[in-house]
Structures are given as structure tokens and as C-alpha cells.
Amino acid sequence: MKVCLMCRGDYSGPDWRCPACGFEPPLLGAVRGFAPELAATECGFRPELFGELARLEAANFWFRARNRLIAWAIRKYFAQLKSMLEVGCGTGFVHAGVRAAFRGIRLAACEVSAAGLPYAAARVPGIELYQMDARKLPFKEEFDVVGAFDVLEHIAEDAKVLSELHRAIVPGGGIVVTVPQHPFLWSIQDEQACHVRRYRARELRDKVQAAGFTILRMTSFVTLLLPAMLLARRRHQDPSSFDATAELKVV
């Protein structure tokens, strides 16, 4: 089911023209734009970093490990998966992993920044790809699973995003979410990554439950690196010479 972002009416069908008010989201190149006013802004991520991110992800142990964990979680808790939406897809690295792990399912992805969309399109050809604001999703009971992988920490209105994810899933569906943990790790790395927060477990649990979800599993990963991360983030770093992609280069 689709939701018109103009009149908020529900409708279905093969196209995006609302039968009630006639509103149709514009095309931004080859993708449909649902928040075109944000497409060229620095909205939660620095657009100039997409190219470097796309180049480095496949060789970085953290991104590879996260993809394996995401596939494991989907397989364990949503074994009957037929459709999935990824919100904040970046360069499409996660979705490429999902496609490889779950052949034949319907895949859709969205990113608010138009700068990231060409990388996602090239990495996962044929995917349903949209330019969207995670705070205003045009879906209702549409997907078995919605994923948001290191997205919520970039958005001040994270509770609003979680409520939008809840509306987008079919009855019996669910979400898979990853976020950075531990506010005491806050550093220039978070500032350069355009983070709004790092989460405490209780904060995330409360917000997810308030959005209407029942939590099946909540855990941490890459915990063995916590001491090294703490030391690195407590080291004084000059913002003028800081390399925002340095951690991506650790293979």
C-alpha cells in the first residue's frame, strides 16, 4: 500500500500518481524523488564521502561482518521473507549482501541524498531505488522487513523514523536495526560522520517499543574492539587535519 505525502491518503497500483489529489513525486534522474528539497543538502551525511565509502566498504572488516550479521538475523527471525526495504541505503553495500543471501525476494532501498543513489544503483542493478526522507515514508503495510543500518543516529527525530518503519511493515513483519553504542565513545569521528547521538541500550529499547515493536533480540557486536576504540577516541585530534575515512581503511 502507498501513502500520498501530499494528502496522506492510501492507495495502491503500479504508479505513484495519487488518485485522490493527483500528486505525483517527481523524477530525479532515474529515481522517484519523495523529498527533492533535501536531495542536494548535507542531510545527516557528507555527500562528498559517498565515493570513498563505496571504494572502501568491501575491504573493511566491519562492513563485511555487519553484512553477515544482518543476513543471519533476517534468516533467523524472518525466515519467510519475501520483501525488504532498506532505509538510508548509502552506496548499496548492505543491499548487495541481502540480494546475495536471499535470492528472488523483492528488494527496495532509499537514500535522502541524491549523491549516494548512483553508487547504490550501480552496485545493485534493477533494485527499486528511491530518494526519500526516512521521516516521511510513502508506504503502509508494504514490506516484510525494513532495515535501517547505522541510520537512526544521523536523524534528530529518530522516534518519528521508527514510527514510519512500523507503518511500512506488513502485519507480522519487523525491522532490523543497527546503531553505534555507548555515549562515552563520542568523539570527533561522530561529529565528522554527522551523528546526532550514540545510543544507550535502554534508550534504543524504549524508543523501539514506543513505536509499537516487540523486541525479539537485542545485542552488541564487534565488542572485542571496545578498548581500542575507547583509546582511539580519547586521543586528541585536530579537526582541521582529521581524516573522516581513516577507520574505513582498516581491513
CSV table of C-alpha atoms in Angstrom, one decimal:
chain,number,residue,atom,x,y,z
A,1,MET,CA,0.0,0.0,0.0
A,2,LYS,CA,1.2,3.5,-0.8
A,3,VAL,CA,0.7,6.7,1.2
A,4,CYS,CA,0.4,10.0,-0.6
A,5,LEU,CA,2.7,12.5,1.0
A,6,MET,CA,0.5,15.4,-0.1
A,7,CYS,CA,-3.0,14.4,1.1
A,8,ARG,CA,-1.9,11.4,3.3
A,9,GLY,CA,-4.4,9.1,1.5
A,10,ASP,CA,-3.8,5.4,1.0
A,11,TYR,CA,-3.8,3.9,-2.5
A,12,SER,CA,-2.5,1.0,-4.5
A,13,GLY,CA,-1.5,0.5,-8.1
A,14,PRO,CA,1.5,0.3,-10.3
A,15,ASP,CA,2.3,4.0,-10.4
A,16,TRP,CA,2.9,6.8,-8.0
A,17,ARG,CA,0.1,9.2,-9.0
A,18,CYS,CA,-2.3,9.7,-6.1
A,19,PRO,CA,-5.9,9.0,-7.4
A,20,ALA,CA,-7.4,11.3,-4.7
A,21,CYS,CA,-5.3,14.5,-5.1
A,22,GLY,CA,-3.3,13.9,-8.3
A,23,PHE,CA,0.1,14.4,-6.6
A,24,GLU,CA,3.0,12.5,-8.2
A,25,PRO,CA,6.5,12.6,-6.8
A,26,PRO,CA,9.0,14.0,-9.4
A,27,LEU,CA,11.7,12.0,-11.1
A,28,LEU,CA,15.3,12.9,-10.1
A,29,GLY,CA,17.1,11.4,-13.0
A,30,ALA,CA,16.2,7.7,-13.0
A,31,VAL,CA,14.7,7.6,-9.5
A,32,ARG,CA,11.5,8.9,-7.9
A,33,GLY,CA,12.1,11.8,-5.5
A,34,PHE,CA,9.9,12.0,-2.4
A,35,ALA,CA,11.9,14.7,-0.7
A,36,PRO,CA,13.6,16.6,-3.6
A,37,GLU,CA,14.1,19.6,-1.4
A,38,LEU,CA,16.6,17.5,0.6
A,39,ALA,CA,18.3,15.7,-2.3
A,40,ALA,CA,21.2,18.1,-2.6
A,41,THR,CA,21.7,19.0,1.1
A,42,GLU,CA,24.1,17.7,3.7
A,43,CYS,CA,21.3,15.9,5.5
A,44,GLY,CA,22.9,13.5,8.0
A,45,PHE,CA,25.9,12.6,5.9
A,46,ARG,CA,28.6,14.5,3.9
A,47,PRO,CA,27.8,13.8,0.2
A,48,GLU,CA,31.5,14.1,-0.8
A,49,LEU,CA,32.2,10.9,1.2
A,50,PHE,CA,30.0,8.6,-0.8
A,51,GLY,CA,32.6,7.8,-3.4
A,52,GLU,CA,35.3,7.0,-0.8
A,53,LEU,CA,32.8,4.9,1.2
A,54,ALA,CA,31.9,2.9,-1.9
A,55,ARG,CA,35.5,2.3,-2.7
A,56,LEU,CA,36.5,1.1,0.8
A,57,GLU,CA,33.4,-0.8,2.2
A,58,ALA,CA,34.1,-4.2,0.5
A,59,ALA,CA,37.6,-4.4,2.0
A,60,ASN,CA,36.7,-3.2,5.5
A,61,PHE,CA,36.2,-6.0,8.1
A,62,TRP,CA,33.5,-4.1,10.0
A,63,PHE,CA,31.2,-3.7,7.0
A,64,ARG,CA,31.7,-7.3,5.9
A,65,ALA,CA,31.0,-8.6,9.4
A,66,ARG,CA,27.9,-6.4,9.7
A,67,ASN,CA,26.5,-7.8,6.4
A,68,ARG,CA,26.9,-11.4,7.7
A,69,LEU,CA,25.1,-10.5,10.9
A,70,ILE,CA,22.3,-8.8,9.1
A,71,ALA,CA,21.8,-11.8,6.9
A,72,TRP,CA,21.9,-14.1,9.9
A,73,ALA,CA,19.3,-12.0,11.8
A,74,ILE,CA,16.9,-11.9,8.8
A,75,ARG,CA,17.2,-15.6,8.2
A,76,LYS,CA,16.6,-16.5,11.9
A,77,TYR,CA,13.7,-14.1,12.6
A,78,PHE,CA,12.1,-13.6,9.2
A,79,ALA,CA,12.5,-17.0,7.5
A,80,GLN,CA,9.5,-16.4,5.2
A,81,LEU,CA,10.9,-13.1,3.9
A,82,LYS,CA,9.5,-12.1,0.5
A,83,SER,CA,10.2,-8.3,0.5
A,84,MET,CA,12.5,-5.9,2.2
A,85,LEU,CA,13.1,-2.1,2.2
A,86,GLU,CA,16.4,-0.6,3.4
A,87,VAL,CA,16.1,3.0,4.6
A,88,GLY,CA,19.3,5.0,4.3
A,89,CYS,CA,21.0,2.6,1.9
A,90,GLY,CA,24.1,4.7,1.3
A,91,THR,CA,26.1,3.1,-1.5
A,92,GLY,CA,24.0,-0.1,-1.5
A,93,PHE,CA,26.6,-2.3,0.2
A,94,VAL,CA,24.1,-3.9,2.6
A,95,HIS,CA,21.6,-4.5,-0.1
A,96,ALA,CA,24.1,-6.2,-2.3
A,97,GLY,CA,24.7,-8.6,0.6
A,98,VAL,CA,21.0,-9.1,1.1
A,99,ARG,CA,20.4,-9.9,-2.6
A,100,ALA,CA,23.3,-12.4,-2.5
A,101,ALA,CA,21.8,-14.1,0.6
A,102,PHE,CA,18.1,-14.1,-0.3
A,103,ARG,CA,17.6,-14.8,-4.0
A,104,GLY,CA,14.3,-13.9,-5.5
A,105,ILE,CA,12.9,-11.6,-2.9
A,106,ARG,CA,11.6,-8.1,-3.7
A,107,LEU,CA,14.2,-5.5,-2.7
A,108,ALA,CA,13.7,-1.8,-2.4
A,109,ALA,CA,16.0,0.9,-0.9
A,110,CYS,CA,16.0,4.6,-0.3
A,111,GLU,CA,18.5,7.4,0.5
A,112,VAL,CA,17.8,11.0,1.2
A,113,SER,CA,21.0,12.2,-0.6
A,114,ALA,CA,20.9,12.1,-4.3
A,115,ALA,CA,24.7,11.8,-4.3
A,116,GLY,CA,24.5,8.3,-2.9
A,117,LEU,CA,22.0,7.0,-5.4
A,118,PRO,CA,24.2,6.4,-8.4
A,119,TYR,CA,26.5,4.2,-6.3
A,120,ALA,CA,23.6,2.1,-5.0
A,121,ALA,CA,22.2,1.8,-8.5
A,122,ALA,CA,25.5,0.5,-9.9
A,123,ARG,CA,26.1,-1.9,-7.0
A,124,VAL,CA,22.6,-3.5,-7.1
A,125,PRO,CA,21.2,-3.2,-10.6
A,126,GLY,CA,17.5,-3.5,-11.0
A,127,ILE,CA,16.6,-2.6,-7.4
A,128,GLU,CA,13.6,-0.4,-6.6
A,129,LEU,CA,15.5,2.7,-5.7
A,130,TYR,CA,14.1,5.9,-4.3
A,131,GLN,CA,15.1,9.3,-2.9
A,132,MET,CA,13.2,9.6,0.4
A,133,ASP,CA,13.2,11.2,3.8
A,134,ALA,CA,13.1,8.5,6.4
A,135,ARG,CA,10.8,10.7,8.5
A,136,LYS,CA,8.2,10.6,5.7
A,137,LEU,CA,7.9,7.2,4.1
A,138,PRO,CA,5.2,6.7,1.5
A,139,PHE,CA,4.4,3.1,2.5
A,140,LYS,CA,1.8,1.3,4.6
A,141,GLU,CA,1.9,-2.4,5.3
A,142,GLU,CA,4.1,-2.9,2.2
A,143,PHE,CA,7.3,-4.9,3.3
A,144,ASP,CA,8.0,-8.0,5.4
A,145,VAL,CA,11.2,-6.4,6.7
A,146,VAL,CA,12.5,-2.8,6.9
A,147,GLY,CA,16.2,-2.3,7.7
A,148,ALA,CA,17.9,0.8,9.0
A,149,PHE,CA,21.7,0.1,9.4
A,150,ASP,CA,23.6,2.9,11.1
A,151,VAL,CA,20.9,5.4,10.1
A,152,LEU,CA,19.0,6.4,13.2
A,153,GLU,CA,22.0,8.1,14.8
A,154,HIS,CA,22.1,10.6,12.0
A,155,ILE,CA,18.5,11.8,12.5
A,156,ALA,CA,17.3,14.0,15.4
A,157,GLU,CA,13.7,12.7,15.1
A,158,ASP,CA,14.6,9.0,15.5
A,159,ALA,CA,11.3,8.2,17.2
A,160,LYS,CA,9.5,9.6,14.2
A,161,VAL,CA,11.6,7.4,11.9
A,162,LEU,CA,10.8,4.3,13.9
A,163,SER,CA,7.1,5.0,13.7
A,164,GLU,CA,7.4,5.3,9.9
A,165,LEU,CA,9.2,2.0,9.8
A,166,HIS,CA,6.4,0.4,11.8
A,167,ARG,CA,3.7,1.7,9.4
A,168,ALA,CA,5.7,0.3,6.4
A,169,ILE,CA,5.8,-3.3,7.5
A,170,VAL,CA,3.1,-5.9,6.9
A,171,PRO,CA,1.3,-7.5,9.9
A,172,GLY,CA,3.8,-10.0,11.3
A,173,GLY,CA,6.7,-8.2,9.8
A,174,GLY,CA,9.5,-6.5,11.6
A,175,ILE,CA,12.7,-4.3,11.4
A,176,VAL,CA,16.4,-5.0,11.7
A,177,VAL,CA,18.3,-2.0,13.0
A,178,THR,CA,22.0,-1.3,13.9
A,179,VAL,CA,23.3,1.8,15.7
A,180,PRO,CA,26.5,3.0,17.3
A,181,GLN,CA,26.5,2.3,21.1
A,182,HIS,CA,27.9,4.0,24.2
A,183,PRO,CA,27.8,7.8,24.5
A,184,PHE,CA,31.1,7.7,26.3
A,185,LEU,CA,32.7,6.8,22.9
A,186,TRP,CA,31.6,10.1,21.4
A,187,SER,CA,34.4,11.8,19.6
A,188,ILE,CA,35.4,13.8,16.5
A,189,GLN,CA,34.7,10.7,14.5
A,190,ASP,CA,31.0,11.0,15.4
A,191,GLU,CA,31.0,14.7,14.6
A,192,GLN,CA,32.6,14.2,11.2
A,193,ALA,CA,30.1,11.4,10.5
A,194,CYS,CA,27.2,13.8,11.2
A,195,HIS,CA,26.0,11.7,14.1
A,196,VAL,CA,23.4,13.2,16.4
A,197,ARG,CA,23.9,10.7,19.2
A,198,ARG,CA,25.4,7.4,20.3
A,199,TYR,CA,22.8,5.1,22.0
A,200,ARG,CA,22.5,3.5,25.4
A,201,ALA,CA,20.8,0.1,25.1
A,202,ARG,CA,17.9,1.3,27.3
A,203,GLU,CA,17.3,4.4,25.1
A,204,LEU,CA,17.1,2.3,21.9
A,205,ARG,CA,14.9,-0.3,23.6
A,206,ASP,CA,12.4,2.3,24.9
A,207,LYS,CA,12.2,4.1,21.5
A,208,VAL,CA,11.7,0.8,19.5
A,209,GLN,CA,9.0,-0.4,21.9
A,210,ALA,CA,7.3,3.0,21.9
A,211,ALA,CA,7.0,2.8,18.1
A,212,GLY,CA,4.9,-0.4,18.5
A,213,PHE,CA,7.5,-3.1,18.1
A,214,THR,CA,8.2,-6.2,20.2
A,215,ILE,CA,11.9,-6.8,20.6
A,216,LEU,CA,13.0,-10.4,19.7
A,217,ARG,CA,16.7,-9.9,20.1
A,218,MET,CA,19.0,-7.0,21.1
A,219,THR,CA,22.7,-7.4,21.3
A,220,SER,CA,26.1,-5.8,20.6
A,221,PHE,CA,28.7,-6.8,18.1
A,222,VAL,CA,32.5,-6.1,17.5
A,223,THR,CA,32.7,-5.8,21.3
A,224,LEU,CA,36.3,-7.1,21.4
A,225,LEU,CA,37.5,-3.9,19.9
A,226,LEU,CA,35.9,-1.7,22.6
A,227,PRO,CA,39.2,-1.0,24.5
A,228,ALA,CA,41.0,0.0,21.3
A,229,MET,CA,38.0,2.2,20.2
A,230,LEU,CA,38.0,3.9,23.6
A,231,LEU,CA,41.7,4.7,23.4
A,232,ALA,CA,41.5,6.0,19.9
A,233,ARG,CA,38.5,8.2,20.6
A,234,ARG,CA,40.1,9.7,23.8
A,235,ARG,CA,43.1,10.8,21.8
A,236,HIS,CA,43.1,14.5,21.0
A,237,GLN,CA,42.6,15.0,17.3
A,238,ASP,CA,42.8,18.2,15.3
A,239,PRO,CA,39.6,18.8,13.4
A,240,SER,CA,41.5,20.6,10.6
A,241,SER,CA,43.6,17.6,9.8
A,242,PHE,CA,41.2,14.8,10.8
A,243,ASP,CA,40.6,12.1,8.2
A,244,ALA,CA,37.0,11.1,8.3
A,245,THR,CA,37.6,7.9,6.3
A,246,ALA,CA,40.6,6.7,8.4
A,247,GLU,CA,38.6,3.9,10.1
A,248,LEU,CA,37.2,2.7,6.8
A,249,LYS,CA,40.8,1.9,5.7
A,250,VAL,CA,41.3,-0.6,8.5
A,251,VAL,CA,41.0,-4.0,6.7
